[in-house]
């Protein structure tokens, strides 16, 4: 198996998990926070998508889907355009309110499409290239992609757990 095939398969697991976590839920369920400072399904999926988009775009050499395809305006959050949710406090988490799952799923699908296209042709040599020297040891493209994937899987798992809570009547 080629490295790119492994990455396509790994990242390819996220869209179905994201759909399972959010599909069919109304705005109340998506925006529900299980306790006053907890994250909502909306915030978790939005943050997952924003983080993947913001980290992958510079690696792939393109503009973020968030701005390039107008998702910032479509999602309509009262946050700065560059906001990804990293380091959000409780009030900022509360500001991430969506009207339907369609907007979250649409944005994530657009991000995933870009991700899949980027990883589809990567070689081992490319994965070994250093992309961030701010860490010791420096971060390679392969390590960064696994980090993005790990964060995405963690957040979609949290969203799936919250969906179970919502379905059980909280």
Short mmCIF file of C-alpha atoms in Angstrom, two decimals, residues 3-128:
data_model
loop_
_atom_site.label_atom_id
_atom_site.label_comp_id
_atom_site.label_asym_id
_atom_site.label_seq_id
_atom_site.Cartn_x
_atom_site.Cartn_y
_atom_site.Cartn_z
CA UNK A 3 1.40 6.13 1.83
CA UNK A 4 -1.10 8.24 -0.09
CA UNK A 5 -3.56 5.31 -0.18
CA UNK A 6 -3.31 5.00 3.58
CA UNK A 7 -3.94 8.73 4.03
CA UNK A 8 -6.90 8.65 1.62
CA UNK A 9 -8.42 5.79 3.60
CA UNK A 10 -7.75 7.42 6.97
CA UNK A 11 -9.10 10.85 6.06
CA UNK A 12 -11.92 9.14 4.15
CA UNK A 13 -13.34 7.83 7.44
CA UNK A 14 -14.11 11.32 8.73
CA UNK A 15 -16.96 12.38 6.39
CA UNK A 16 -19.16 9.42 7.25
CA UNK A 17 -18.50 9.90 10.96
CA UNK A 18 -19.29 13.62 10.68
CA UNK A 19 -22.56 12.84 8.87
CA UNK A 20 -23.54 10.25 11.49
CA UNK A 21 -22.92 12.76 14.27
CA UNK A 22 -24.97 15.61 12.79
CA UNK A 23 -27.37 14.37 10.11
CA UNK A 24 -31.04 14.81 10.91
CA UNK A 25 -30.53 16.85 14.05
CA UNK A 26 -32.39 20.13 14.42
CA UNK A 27 -30.73 23.37 15.47
CA UNK A 28 -31.66 22.86 19.13
CA UNK A 29 -29.92 19.49 19.28
CA UNK A 30 -26.89 20.68 17.29
CA UNK A 31 -26.40 23.73 19.50
CA UNK A 32 -27.10 21.97 22.82
CA UNK A 33 -24.29 22.13 25.35
CA UNK A 34 -24.39 19.26 27.86
CA UNK A 35 -23.28 21.56 30.67
CA UNK A 36 -22.75 25.34 30.78
CA UNK A 37 -19.11 25.30 29.63
CA UNK A 38 -19.33 22.23 27.39
CA UNK A 39 -18.95 22.05 23.62
CA UNK A 40 -21.91 21.53 21.32
CA UNK A 41 -22.09 19.27 18.28
CA UNK A 42 -22.14 22.45 16.20
CA UNK A 43 -18.95 23.75 17.74
CA UNK A 44 -17.14 20.40 17.53
CA UNK A 45 -17.90 19.84 13.84
CA UNK A 46 -17.29 23.49 12.92
CA UNK A 47 -13.96 23.44 14.78
CA UNK A 48 -12.96 20.11 13.22
CA UNK A 49 -13.64 21.52 9.74
CA UNK A 50 -12.02 24.90 10.41
CA UNK A 51 -8.89 23.30 11.86
CA UNK A 52 -8.48 20.91 8.96
CA UNK A 53 -9.14 23.70 6.46
CA UNK A 54 -6.83 26.25 8.09
CA UNK A 55 -3.94 23.82 8.52
CA UNK A 56 -4.20 22.08 5.17
CA UNK A 57 -4.67 25.10 2.91
CA UNK A 58 -1.14 26.49 3.33
CA UNK A 59 0.35 23.02 2.97
CA UNK A 60 -1.54 22.51 -0.28
CA UNK A 61 -0.86 26.05 -1.48
CA UNK A 62 -4.44 27.23 -1.75
CA UNK A 63 -6.85 29.56 0.00
CA UNK A 64 -8.99 28.14 2.77
CA UNK A 65 -12.38 26.77 1.67
CA UNK A 66 -13.90 28.92 4.45
CA UNK A 67 -13.16 32.08 2.47
CA UNK A 68 -12.55 30.83 -1.08
CA UNK A 69 -15.98 29.21 -1.36
CA UNK A 70 -17.89 31.66 0.83
CA UNK A 71 -18.57 29.34 3.77
CA UNK A 72 -17.74 32.12 6.22
CA UNK A 73 -20.80 34.03 5.01
CA UNK A 74 -23.02 30.96 4.67
CA UNK A 75 -22.35 29.71 8.19
CA UNK A 76 -22.76 33.26 9.48
CA UNK A 77 -21.03 33.10 12.84
CA UNK A 78 -20.24 36.27 14.84
CA UNK A 79 -16.53 35.42 14.84
CA UNK A 80 -13.51 36.76 12.99
CA UNK A 81 -12.99 35.19 9.58
CA UNK A 82 -9.66 33.68 10.66
CA UNK A 83 -11.12 32.08 13.82
CA UNK A 84 -10.79 28.29 13.98
CA UNK A 85 -12.02 27.77 17.52
CA UNK A 86 -8.57 27.05 18.91
CA UNK A 87 -8.45 28.31 22.49
CA UNK A 88 -12.12 29.30 22.60
CA UNK A 89 -13.56 30.18 25.97
CA UNK A 90 -17.11 29.32 26.96
CA UNK A 91 -18.62 32.48 25.49
CA UNK A 92 -16.95 31.93 22.14
CA UNK A 93 -18.13 28.31 22.07
CA UNK A 94 -21.66 29.57 22.79
CA UNK A 95 -21.43 31.90 19.78
CA UNK A 96 -21.16 28.94 17.40
CA UNK A 97 -24.85 28.43 16.66
CA UNK A 98 -26.08 26.95 13.38
CA UNK A 99 -29.57 26.78 11.89
CA UNK A 100 -29.21 23.30 10.38
CA UNK A 101 -26.88 20.36 9.96
CA UNK A 102 -26.77 21.07 6.21
CA UNK A 103 -24.43 24.03 6.60
CA UNK A 104 -22.01 22.10 8.84
CA UNK A 105 -22.07 19.05 6.60
CA UNK A 106 -21.69 21.14 3.45
CA UNK A 107 -18.67 22.96 4.80
CA UNK A 108 -17.02 19.79 6.04
CA UNK A 109 -17.64 18.00 2.72
CA UNK A 110 -16.00 20.91 0.87
CA UNK A 111 -12.99 20.77 3.21
CA UNK A 112 -12.74 17.01 2.89
CA UNK A 113 -12.82 17.24 -0.89
CA UNK A 114 -9.75 19.49 -0.79
CA UNK A 115 -8.03 17.24 1.74
CA UNK A 116 -8.63 14.10 -0.32
CA UNK A 117 -7.29 15.78 -3.45
CA UNK A 118 -4.17 16.95 -1.62
CA UNK A 119 -3.24 13.65 0.03
CA UNK A 120 -4.07 11.52 -3.00
CA UNK A 121 -0.74 11.96 -4.72
CA UNK A 122 1.70 12.45 -1.87
CA UNK A 123 4.94 10.51 -1.91
CA UNK A 124 7.09 9.36 0.98
CA UNK A 125 9.64 12.01 0.11
CA UNK A 126 6.99 14.74 0.32
CA UNK A 127 5.71 13.39 3.64
CA UNK A 128 9.26 13.67 5.03
#
